[in-house]
Short mmCIF file of C-alpha atoms (C1' of nucleotides) in Angstrom, two decimals:
data_model
loop_
_atom_site.label_atom_id
_atom_site.label_comp_id
_atom_site.label_asym_id
_atom_site.label_seq_id
_atom_site.Cartn_x
_atom_site.Cartn_y
_atom_site.Cartn_z
CA MET Y 148 262.05 254.35 89.67
CA VAL Y 149 258.76 254.74 87.88
CA GLN Y 150 259.14 256.54 84.57
CA VAL Y 151 256.79 257.92 81.94
CA PRO Y 152 255.56 255.23 79.54
CA ARG Y 153 257.42 254.76 76.27
CA GLY Y 154 256.71 257.49 73.76
CA THR Y 155 255.13 259.88 76.25
CA ARG Y 156 256.53 263.05 77.81
CA ASP Y 157 256.20 265.39 80.78
CA PHE Y 158 256.04 269.08 80.02
CA PRO Y 159 257.66 271.21 82.75
CA PRO Y 160 256.81 274.92 82.99
CA ASP Y 161 259.36 276.08 80.40
CA GLU Y 162 257.98 273.60 77.85
CA MET Y 163 254.39 274.47 78.67
CA GLN Y 164 255.13 278.15 78.04
CA LYS Y 165 256.07 277.27 74.48
CA ARG Y 166 253.08 275.00 74.00
CA ARG Y 167 250.61 277.53 75.37
CA TYR Y 168 252.12 280.25 73.22
CA LEU Y 169 251.67 278.09 70.14
CA GLU Y 170 248.12 277.12 71.07
CA HIS Y 171 247.07 280.71 71.61
CA ASN Y 172 248.81 281.80 68.44
CA MET Y 173 247.14 279.12 66.34
CA ALA Y 174 243.74 279.62 67.93
CA ALA Y 175 243.98 283.32 67.09
CA THR Y 176 244.62 282.53 63.43
CA PHE Y 177 241.78 279.99 63.29
CA THR Y 178 239.29 282.40 64.84
CA SER Y 179 240.44 285.18 62.52
CA PHE Y 180 239.33 282.93 59.66
CA GLY Y 181 235.90 282.42 61.24
CA TYR Y 182 236.50 279.03 62.84
CA GLY Y 183 235.00 277.81 66.11
CA GLU Y 184 236.77 275.45 68.50
CA ILE Y 185 235.51 271.93 69.10
CA GLN Y 186 236.55 269.21 71.52
CA THR Y 187 235.74 265.52 71.34
CA PRO Y 188 236.49 262.65 73.75
CA THR Y 189 239.99 261.25 74.10
CA PHE Y 190 238.63 257.75 73.42
CA GLU Y 191 235.94 256.62 71.03
CA ASN Y 192 234.27 253.40 70.05
CA LEU Y 193 236.80 251.31 68.20
CA GLU Y 194 234.58 250.95 65.14
CA LEU Y 195 234.87 254.69 64.45
CA PHE Y 196 238.48 254.11 63.44
CA THR Y 197 238.12 250.68 61.86
CA ALA Y 198 235.12 251.75 59.75
CA LYS Y 199 237.23 253.03 56.91
CA SER Y 200 240.73 251.85 57.55
CA GLY Y 201 239.88 248.23 58.33
CA GLU Y 202 240.85 245.91 61.15
CA SER Y 203 244.55 246.19 60.36
CA ILE Y 204 244.66 249.65 61.89
CA ILE Y 205 244.09 248.08 65.33
CA ASN Y 206 247.81 247.26 65.39
CA GLU Y 207 248.58 250.96 65.47
CA LEU Y 208 245.89 251.86 67.99
CA TYR Y 209 245.72 251.89 71.73
CA ALA Y 210 242.61 249.71 71.71
CA PHE Y 211 241.06 248.16 74.79
CA THR Y 212 237.89 246.71 76.23
CA ASP Y 213 236.31 248.50 79.19
CA LYS Y 214 234.63 246.88 82.18
CA GLY Y 215 231.32 246.88 80.35
CA GLY Y 216 232.85 244.92 77.49
CA ARG Y 217 232.84 247.87 75.05
CA ALA Y 218 235.53 247.90 72.38
CA LEU Y 219 237.19 251.31 72.65
CA ALA Y 220 240.31 253.05 71.34
CA LEU Y 221 242.32 256.15 72.17
CA ARG Y 222 241.95 258.42 69.16
CA PRO Y 223 244.80 258.21 66.62
CA GLU Y 224 243.64 261.40 64.87
CA LEU Y 225 240.81 263.90 65.09
CA THR Y 226 239.14 264.04 61.70
CA ALA Y 227 236.99 260.95 62.27
CA PRO Y 228 235.85 262.05 65.77
CA VAL Y 229 234.97 265.55 64.54
CA ILE Y 230 232.97 264.15 61.63
CA ARG Y 231 231.32 261.68 64.02
CA CYS Y 232 230.30 264.62 66.20
CA TYR Y 233 229.02 266.50 63.16
CA VAL Y 234 226.87 263.57 62.07
CA GLU Y 235 225.64 262.98 65.60
CA ARG Y 236 224.55 266.53 66.46
CA LEU Y 237 225.73 269.31 64.13
CA GLN Y 238 224.15 268.43 60.79
CA MET Y 239 221.57 271.22 61.02
CA GLU Y 240 224.11 273.95 61.78
CA PRO Y 241 224.36 276.78 59.20
CA LYS Y 242 226.85 276.03 56.44
CA PRO Y 243 229.70 276.26 55.95
CA LEU Y 244 230.61 274.88 59.34
CA LYS Y 245 234.21 275.73 60.20
CA LEU Y 246 235.67 273.83 63.14
CA PHE Y 247 239.15 273.80 64.66
CA TYR Y 248 240.62 271.70 67.42
CA PHE Y 249 243.61 270.85 69.56
CA GLY Y 250 243.90 267.42 71.04
CA ASN Y 251 246.29 264.72 72.10
CA CYS Y 252 246.26 261.61 69.93
CA TYR Y 253 247.71 258.16 70.44
CA ARG Y 254 249.41 255.72 68.14
CA TYR Y 255 251.26 252.53 68.93
CA ASP Y 256 254.35 253.35 66.88
CA ARG Y 257 258.10 253.16 67.23
CA PRO Y 258 258.95 256.54 68.82
CA GLN Y 259 261.73 258.74 67.50
CA LYS Y 260 262.49 262.43 67.33
CA GLY Y 261 259.30 264.33 66.48
CA ARG Y 262 257.30 261.17 66.81
CA TYR Y 263 255.64 260.05 70.02
CA ARG Y 264 252.97 257.62 71.15
CA GLU Y 265 251.08 260.48 72.71
CA PHE Y 266 251.24 263.54 70.51
CA GLN Y 267 249.28 266.69 69.98
CA GLN Y 268 247.45 267.63 66.82
CA ALA Y 269 246.00 270.97 65.83
CA GLY Y 270 243.65 271.02 62.89
CA CYS Y 271 240.37 271.97 61.33
CA GLU Y 272 237.50 270.71 59.21
CA VAL Y 273 235.27 272.67 56.83
CA ILE Y 274 231.87 271.12 56.28
CA GLY Y 275 229.36 272.10 53.63
CA THR Y 276 231.37 273.69 50.87
CA ASP Y 277 233.77 272.60 48.18
CA THR Y 278 233.90 275.81 46.16
CA CYS Y 279 237.24 276.90 44.81
CA GLU Y 280 237.29 279.87 47.18
CA ALA Y 281 236.71 277.57 50.17
CA THR Y 282 239.49 275.22 49.11
CA ALA Y 283 241.82 278.11 48.39
CA GLU Y 284 241.09 279.51 51.83
CA LEU Y 285 241.85 276.16 53.43
CA LEU Y 286 245.28 276.13 51.77
CA ALA Y 287 245.81 279.76 52.72
CA LEU Y 288 244.81 279.04 56.31
CA ALA Y 289 247.21 276.12 56.67
CA TYR Y 290 250.06 278.16 55.26
CA THR Y 291 249.22 281.35 57.20
CA LEU Y 292 248.73 279.43 60.42
CA LEU Y 293 252.26 278.02 60.29
CA ARG Y 294 253.73 281.32 59.14
CA ASN Y 295 252.02 283.20 61.97
CA THR Y 296 253.65 280.93 64.53
CA GLY Y 297 256.97 282.45 63.51
CA LEU Y 298 258.20 279.68 61.21
CA LYS Y 299 260.36 280.98 58.39
CA ASN Y 300 261.11 278.01 56.20
CA ILE Y 301 258.13 275.88 55.18
CA ARG Y 302 257.09 274.28 51.90
CA LEU Y 303 253.53 273.82 50.66
CA ASN Y 304 253.06 270.97 48.19
CA ILE Y 305 249.75 270.39 46.46
CA GLY Y 306 248.58 267.19 44.79
CA ASN Y 307 245.34 265.79 43.45
CA LEU Y 308 244.01 262.27 43.90
CA THR Y 309 241.27 262.63 41.25
CA ILE Y 310 243.93 263.27 38.63
CA ILE Y 311 246.04 260.38 39.92
CA SER Y 312 243.02 258.07 39.74
CA ALA Y 313 242.34 259.20 36.16
CA ILE Y 314 245.92 258.37 35.25
CA PHE Y 315 245.63 254.95 36.90
CA LYS Y 316 242.52 254.30 34.83
CA LYS Y 317 244.28 255.44 31.69
CA LEU Y 318 247.15 253.03 32.42
CA HIS Y 319 244.61 250.23 33.05
CA LEU Y 320 245.82 249.72 36.60
CA LEU Y 321 243.70 247.71 38.99
CA LYS Y 322 242.95 248.44 42.66
CA ASP Y 323 245.52 245.87 43.77
CA ASP Y 324 248.16 247.49 41.60
CA GLN Y 325 247.39 250.88 43.13
CA LYS Y 326 247.96 249.51 46.62
CA ILE Y 327 251.51 248.68 45.62
CA LEU Y 328 252.11 251.84 43.60
CA LEU Y 329 250.67 254.52 45.93
CA PRO Y 330 253.18 253.99 48.74
CA LEU Y 331 256.03 254.21 46.25
CA ILE Y 332 254.61 257.44 44.84
CA ASP Y 333 254.12 258.83 48.34
CA LYS Y 334 257.75 258.20 49.20
CA SER Y 335 258.98 259.49 45.83
CA GLN Y 336 260.80 256.19 45.21
CA PHE Y 337 260.64 256.62 41.46
CA ASP Y 338 263.22 253.98 40.56
CA ASP Y 339 261.22 251.34 42.42
CA LEU Y 340 258.04 252.77 40.94
CA LYS Y 341 259.38 252.29 37.44
CA ILE Y 342 260.01 248.61 38.09
CA ALA Y 343 256.61 248.20 39.74
CA LEU Y 344 254.88 249.83 36.79
CA ARG Y 345 256.63 247.40 34.47
CA ASP Y 346 255.30 244.54 36.60
CA CYS Y 347 251.83 246.00 36.14
CA ASN Y 348 252.14 245.75 32.38
CA VAL Y 349 252.65 249.46 31.82
CA SER Y 350 254.94 250.20 28.88
CA ASP Y 351 258.26 251.85 29.69
CA GLN Y 352 257.29 254.81 27.60
CA MET Y 353 254.04 255.40 29.49
CA GLY Y 354 255.72 254.64 32.80
CA ASP Y 355 258.43 257.22 32.23
CA ALA Y 356 255.89 259.81 31.16
CA PHE Y 357 253.83 259.10 34.30
CA ILE Y 358 256.86 259.44 36.54
CA GLU Y 359 257.75 262.71 34.88
CA VAL Y 360 254.24 264.06 35.43
CA LEU Y 361 254.45 263.08 39.10
CA GLN Y 362 257.52 265.25 39.52
CA THR Y 363 256.63 268.25 37.41
CA SER Y 364 254.99 271.41 38.65
CA ASP Y 365 254.25 272.46 35.07
CA VAL Y 366 250.47 272.49 34.54
CA THR Y 367 250.70 272.28 30.75
CA LYS Y 368 252.72 269.08 30.98
CA ILE Y 369 250.10 267.57 33.28
CA ARG Y 370 247.29 268.71 31.01
CA SER Y 371 248.78 267.16 27.91
CA PHE Y 372 249.26 263.88 29.74
CA ILE Y 373 245.60 263.66 30.80
CA ALA Y 374 244.20 265.28 27.62
CA ASP Y 375 241.90 262.34 26.86
CA ASP Y 376 240.18 262.24 30.28
CA THR Y 377 237.39 264.78 30.74
CA ASP Y 378 237.02 264.27 34.50
CA ALA Y 379 240.68 264.82 35.09
CA LYS Y 380 240.72 267.86 32.82
CA THR Y 381 237.80 269.40 34.74
CA GLU Y 382 239.59 268.70 38.02
CA LEU Y 383 242.77 270.29 36.71
CA THR Y 384 240.87 273.41 35.64
CA THR Y 385 239.29 273.58 39.12
CA MET Y 386 242.72 273.23 40.67
CA GLU Y 387 244.04 276.06 38.52
CA THR Y 388 241.19 278.29 39.68
CA ILE Y 389 242.03 277.44 43.28
CA LEU Y 390 245.71 278.17 42.78
CA ASP Y 391 244.87 281.39 40.99
CA LEU Y 392 242.84 282.52 44.02
CA LEU Y 393 245.59 281.42 46.35
CA LYS Y 394 248.07 283.54 44.45
CA ASN Y 395 246.06 286.60 43.49
CA ALA Y 396 243.49 286.89 46.28
CA PHE Y 397 245.24 285.34 49.28
CA HIS Y 398 248.65 286.51 48.00
CA ILE Y 399 250.39 283.24 48.72
CA ASN Y 400 252.97 282.39 46.09
CA GLU Y 401 255.13 279.87 47.85
CA TYR Y 402 253.67 276.54 46.78
CA GLU Y 403 254.47 273.69 44.41
CA ILE Y 404 252.22 271.41 42.45
CA LYS Y 405 253.39 267.93 43.27
CA LEU Y 406 251.16 265.10 42.11
CA SER Y 407 253.24 262.63 44.11
CA ILE Y 408 251.47 263.94 47.23
CA VAL Y 409 248.93 261.14 47.71
CA ARG Y 410 248.51 260.96 51.53
CA GLY Y 411 248.34 257.75 53.49
CA LEU Y 412 244.68 257.58 54.40
CA ASP Y 413 242.33 256.37 51.72
CA TYR Y 414 239.37 258.56 52.61
CA TYR Y 415 240.95 261.52 50.86
CA LYS Y 416 239.87 262.48 47.33
CA GLY Y 417 240.46 265.40 44.99
CA LEU Y 418 242.91 268.01 46.20
CA VAL Y 419 245.43 267.02 48.86
CA PHE Y 420 248.35 268.94 50.31
CA GLU Y 421 251.25 268.75 52.71
CA ILE Y 422 253.45 271.31 54.39
CA ASP Y 423 257.04 270.37 55.28
CA ALA Y 424 259.67 272.01 57.46
CA PRO Y 425 262.96 270.99 55.83
CA VAL Y 426 264.90 271.74 59.05
CA LEU Y 427 263.38 268.65 60.65
CA GLY Y 428 265.04 266.10 58.36
CA ALA Y 429 263.49 262.63 58.32
CA GLU Y 430 260.33 263.54 60.25
CA LYS Y 431 259.70 266.82 58.49
CA GLN Y 432 256.01 266.76 57.64
CA LEU Y 433 254.18 269.38 59.68
CA CYS Y 434 250.78 269.42 58.08
CA GLY Y 435 248.62 267.29 55.82
CA GLY Y 436 245.10 267.63 54.54
CA GLY Y 437 242.67 267.84 51.69
CA SER Y 438 239.16 266.90 50.68
CA TYR Y 439 237.71 263.66 51.96
CA ASP Y 440 234.51 261.66 52.24
CA LEU Y 441 233.57 260.40 55.70
CA VAL Y 442 230.09 261.75 56.46
CA PRO Y 443 228.07 259.09 54.57
CA LEU Y 444 230.24 256.37 56.11
CA PHE Y 445 229.14 257.52 59.58
CA GLY Y 446 225.49 257.68 58.51
CA GLY Y 447 225.13 261.36 57.71
CA THR Y 448 223.68 263.09 54.66
CA GLU Y 449 226.35 263.55 52.01
CA VAL Y 450 228.07 266.91 52.23
CA PRO Y 451 231.46 268.14 51.03
CA THR Y 452 234.19 268.08 53.69
CA SER Y 453 237.83 269.08 53.81
CA GLY Y 454 240.40 269.86 56.44
CA PHE Y 455 243.95 269.48 57.62
CA ALA Y 456 245.91 268.42 60.66
CA ILE Y 457 249.12 269.90 62.00
CA GLY Y 458 251.69 268.05 64.07
CA PHE Y 459 251.83 270.35 67.07
CA ASP Y 460 254.97 268.81 68.58
CA ARG Y 461 256.83 268.99 65.30
CA THR Y 462 255.87 272.62 64.87
CA ILE Y 463 257.53 273.33 68.22
CA LEU Y 464 260.61 271.33 67.19
CA ALA Y 465 260.78 273.23 63.90
CA LEU Y 466 260.54 276.58 65.69
CA GLU Y 467 263.30 275.51 68.07
CA GLU Y 468 265.46 274.37 65.16
CA GLU Y 469 265.00 277.76 63.54
CA GLY Y 470 266.12 279.43 66.76
CA PHE Y 471 262.75 281.06 67.36
CA LEU Y 472 262.59 283.03 70.60
CA PHE Y 473 259.40 282.05 72.38
CA PRO Y 474 257.84 284.83 74.43
CA THR Y 475 258.51 284.14 78.10
CA PRO Y 476 255.91 285.49 80.50
CA LYS Y 477 257.71 286.51 83.68
CA LEU Y 478 256.79 287.46 87.17
CA ASP Y 479 256.40 291.25 87.30
CA VAL Y 480 257.31 291.89 90.92
CA PHE Y 481 259.03 290.01 93.72
CA ILE Y 482 258.56 291.31 97.23
CA ILE Y 483 261.27 290.88 99.86
CA PRO Y 484 260.37 291.37 103.52
CA VAL Y 485 263.53 292.42 105.34
CA ASN Y 486 262.41 290.48 108.41
CA GLN Y 487 259.46 288.38 109.47
CA THR Y 488 257.53 291.25 111.00
CA MET Y 489 257.29 292.64 107.46
CA ASN Y 490 255.45 289.53 106.20
CA THR Y 491 251.91 290.80 106.65
CA ILE Y 492 252.45 294.07 104.83
CA SER Y 493 254.39 292.24 102.08
CA ILE Y 494 251.50 289.87 101.48
CA GLN Y 495 249.07 292.79 101.46
CA ILE Y 496 251.15 294.53 98.78
CA ALA Y 497 251.30 291.32 96.74
CA GLN Y 498 247.53 290.88 96.93
CA GLU Y 499 246.95 294.52 95.97
CA LEU Y 500 249.18 294.17 92.89
CA ARG Y 501 247.61 290.85 91.93
CA SER Y 502 244.15 292.38 92.04
CA HIS Y 503 245.38 294.98 89.53
CA GLY Y 504 246.63 292.36 87.10
CA ILE Y 505 250.29 292.62 88.05
CA SER Y 506 251.85 289.26 88.81
CA ALA Y 507 253.51 289.30 92.20
CA ASP Y 508 255.22 286.90 94.55
CA PHE Y 509 256.99 287.28 97.89
CA ASP Y 510 259.76 285.48 99.72
CA GLN Y 511 258.33 282.48 101.53
CA LEU Y 512 261.58 280.97 102.73
CA ARG Y 513 262.46 283.72 105.21
CA ARG Y 514 265.73 284.34 103.41
CA GLY Y 515 267.95 287.37 103.69
CA VAL Y 516 267.81 290.24 101.21
CA GLY Y 517 270.86 289.01 99.32
CA LYS Y 518 269.56 285.48 98.79
CA SER Y 519 266.17 286.83 97.84
CA LEU Y 520 267.67 289.16 95.25
CA LYS Y 521 269.53 286.18 93.84
CA TYR Y 522 266.29 284.22 93.66
CA ALA Y 523 264.56 287.14 91.93
CA ASP Y 524 267.43 287.30 89.47
CA ALA Y 525 267.24 283.57 88.74
CA LYS Y 526 263.52 283.96 88.06
CA HIS Y 527 264.18 286.90 85.71
CA VAL Y 528 261.85 289.14 87.68
CA GLU Y 529 261.62 292.72 86.41
CA LYS Y 530 261.13 294.61 89.69
CA VAL Y 531 261.73 293.93 93.35
CA ILE Y 532 260.06 295.64 96.28
CA ILE Y 533 262.03 295.61 99.50
CA VAL Y 534 259.86 296.07 102.57
CA GLY Y 535 261.76 297.20 105.64
CA PRO Y 536 260.90 298.96 108.92
CA LYS Y 537 262.98 302.08 108.14
CA GLU Y 538 260.99 303.04 105.06
CA LEU Y 539 257.75 301.71 106.47
CA GLU Y 540 257.91 304.35 109.22
CA ASN Y 541 257.19 306.86 106.45
CA LYS Y 542 254.72 304.53 104.72
CA THR Y 543 257.19 303.87 101.89
CA VAL Y 544 259.03 300.87 100.40
CA THR Y 545 262.08 300.47 98.17
CA LEU Y 546 261.42 299.69 94.50
CA ARG Y 547 264.38 298.18 92.70
CA ASP Y 548 264.70 297.75 88.97
CA MET Y 549 266.46 294.43 88.43
CA LYS Y 550 267.76 295.34 84.97
CA THR Y 551 269.41 298.64 85.85
CA GLY Y 552 269.87 298.19 89.58
CA ASN Y 553 268.31 301.60 90.18
CA GLN Y 554 266.36 302.02 93.40
CA GLU Y 555 263.79 304.53 94.51
CA ILE Y 556 261.68 305.11 97.57
CA VAL Y 557 257.99 304.87 96.76
CA ALA Y 558 255.01 305.74 98.93
CA LEU Y 559 252.72 302.74 99.54
CA PRO Y 560 249.68 304.16 97.71
CA ASP Y 561 251.82 304.96 94.66
CA ILE Y 562 253.15 301.44 94.06
CA TYR Y 563 250.40 300.41 91.73
CA THR Y 564 250.63 303.50 89.48
CA LYS Y 565 254.41 303.25 89.49
CA LEU Y 566 254.28 299.63 88.30
CA LYS Y 567 251.42 300.07 85.86
CA LYS Y 568 253.91 301.44 83.33
CA ILE Y 569 255.52 298.01 82.97
"C1'" G B 50 257.82 244.84 64.49
"C1'" C B 51 263.40 245.09 62.36
"C1'" C B 52 268.81 247.00 62.30
"C1'" C B 53 272.52 250.28 64.82
"C1'" G B 54 274.24 253.36 68.97
"C1'" A B 55 273.60 255.23 73.92
"C1'" A B 56 272.14 255.28 79.34
"C1'" U B 57 276.83 257.75 85.68
"C1'" A B 58 273.78 263.40 91.31
"C1'" G B 59 268.16 267.89 89.12
"C1'" U B 60 271.30 269.36 84.54
"C1'" G B 61 276.02 268.74 81.68
"C1'" U B 62 280.09 265.50 81.84
"C1'" A B 63 284.87 262.34 83.36
"C1'" G B 64 286.17 257.37 84.68
"C1'" C B 65 284.79 251.94 81.31
"C1'" C B 66 289.15 249.84 76.58
"C1'" U B 67 293.19 247.57 80.86
"C1'" G B 68 287.53 245.15 86.93
"C1'" G B 69 289.86 247.22 92.99
"C1'" U B 70 286.89 253.28 98.12
"C1'" A B 71 282.59 256.99 92.19
"C1'" A B 72 284.52 262.22 90.50
"C1'" C B 73 284.18 267.36 88.38
"C1'" A B 74 281.25 271.54 86.95
"C1'" U B 75 276.66 273.65 87.56
"C1'" A B 76 271.95 273.94 89.93
"C1'" U B 77 269.17 273.37 94.72
"C1'" G B 78 269.05 273.90 100.40
"C1'" G B 79 271.95 276.03 104.65
"C1'" G B 80 275.76 279.49 106.37
"C1'" A B 81 279.59 283.60 106.49
"C1'" C B 82 275.69 287.99 106.53
"C1'" U B 83 270.22 290.87 112.00
"C1'" G B 84 268.95 295.91 105.16
"C1'" U B 85 271.31 295.83 99.09
"C1'" G B 86 276.26 290.68 99.12
"C1'" G B 87 271.88 289.78 91.88
"C1'" A B 88 278.94 289.29 94.09
"C1'" U B 89 282.53 286.14 96.79
"C1'" C B 90 283.69 282.17 99.96
"C1'" C B 91 282.25 277.87 102.99
"C1'" U B 92 278.99 273.76 103.47
"C1'" C B 93 274.83 269.73 103.71
"C1'" U B 94 272.01 266.62 100.62
"C1'" G B 95 272.05 264.04 96.15
"C1'" U B 96 274.66 259.71 91.21
"C1'" G B 97 276.09 253.88 88.19
"C1'" C B 98 268.48 252.34 83.91
"C1'" C B 99 266.55 247.30 85.68
"C1'" G B 100 267.49 241.97 86.29
"C1'" G B 101 270.76 237.94 85.87
"C1'" G B 102 275.85 235.91 84.92
"C1'" U B 103 281.45 235.76 85.29
"C1'" U B 104 284.83 237.15 89.45
"C1'" C B 105 287.72 237.26 95.84
"C1'" A B 106 285.89 241.94 93.68
"C1'" A B 107 281.63 244.84 88.31
"C1'" A B 108 280.01 251.73 86.78
"C1'" U B 109 283.76 248.85 83.99
"C1'" C B 110 283.35 242.27 81.07
"C1'" C B 111 278.98 238.94 79.26
"C1'" C B 112 273.51 237.96 78.56
"C1'" G B 113 268.38 239.53 78.79
"C1'" G B 114 264.93 243.51 79.44
"C1'" U B 115 263.57 248.85 79.62
"C1'" U B 116 263.99 253.75 77.85
"C1'" C B 117 266.19 257.39 74.68
"C1'" G B 118 268.60 258.71 69.94
"C1'" G B 119 269.75 257.39 64.46
"C1'" G B 120 267.77 254.53 60.37
"C1'" C B 121 263.71 250.93 58.30
"C1'" C B 122 258.20 249.91 58.23
"C1'" C B 123 254.35 253.22 58.85
"C1'" C B 124 252.82 257.87 59.55
"C1'" A B 125 251.81 263.31 62.16
#
RNA sequence: GCCCGAAUAGUGUAGCCUGGUAACAUAUGGGACUGUGGAUCCUCUGUGCCGGGUUCAAAUCCCGGUUCGGGCCCCA
């Protein structure tokens, strides 16, 4: 039997209901914040993704050569394509430019729960502003977006790469050292980090202090550690302004400063953040983002950019874990012709209801009333119309409420007004 | 890419250790039943992931592969 390829999935109707709900819900939040939707191609020129991350990323890409010999790749994420599109045709748009997107992405990874080779991302980019209010809004949007979906338990952690870089400089750490240290910081493996710092000729005293700063959410502790670096101090003050706005203007209090948030991709700079759903366990990260620099790399005029991406599939898993009840759009009316001579009138009624925005279906298997009622029940239909010759003599039909079992005789012209109350 | 576990009707499971006719529940289709039977009863169809090996005989034992799940690596 032919199966779906490794790491990919089919989405039957009951899954698609959840996915569409989430898409509509998220799109509504994005648009309420003044964002416009954008869509880019599923595949791009390979160099778009190797430009910053280097050739090694090809191992994690679905990369291929087309019949014209072009080196292409299925997109592994959407930030680079959106910025490519901006540079290519949107540079003269009024600023700030606020874009959001949904799209399937592809990575050649080992699949596990919440992790697939084809997965969906939702996300956004803000181009043309790096004011504190813009950054605060980005944080607020990410948090609000996930909250609006119905998620109860999420954690927002905020870090800052400018401050981390300043600390690296202060500890006289070289680029090569950072490559070893950053992954350890990202994974919060502080015991290993301590040993690695020692290998990098950092004194135990400084190393311990650094590790403490990485774990604290106390701003004064961070400030005293970076007291002799003006850039870092300025950045910290900016961050405080942002957090102040987040708290007092956007009224979002649930966040933690966590300097160990450093993100994987190296085009980020300044403020970075992640949102976790603890219910998901090992693969718990739902959202990641921050400020980054990609526009000049793609040949555009330098402009501030920031954004975030949300793991759409994981958001659904998290909602399911929390026992969230997804809204389930149902068929409004099922029409049962008592016999085949009732087919024409049944179809006419269905069409009439459909034209009034009431979803309607009729028995197409020529089943008896009993079997049809059972079918309507299995489909969780609200109302059933039974069309039979006895009532039809008086231009009426039977309207049955499937919840209560109550039945009434309704004149044909009154069906629509009777059902409109649903 | 690495380590561990799993895979049996559409779905959920039993049987596997100790090789011998593949089973149960549920769902689907049909019927009892030519208008109320959302019930009940009857019934058809439908199952061993793939490939090799051992054996008179493999769902069962062995090997390889595939996919899924758990954990690494990496990341969303």
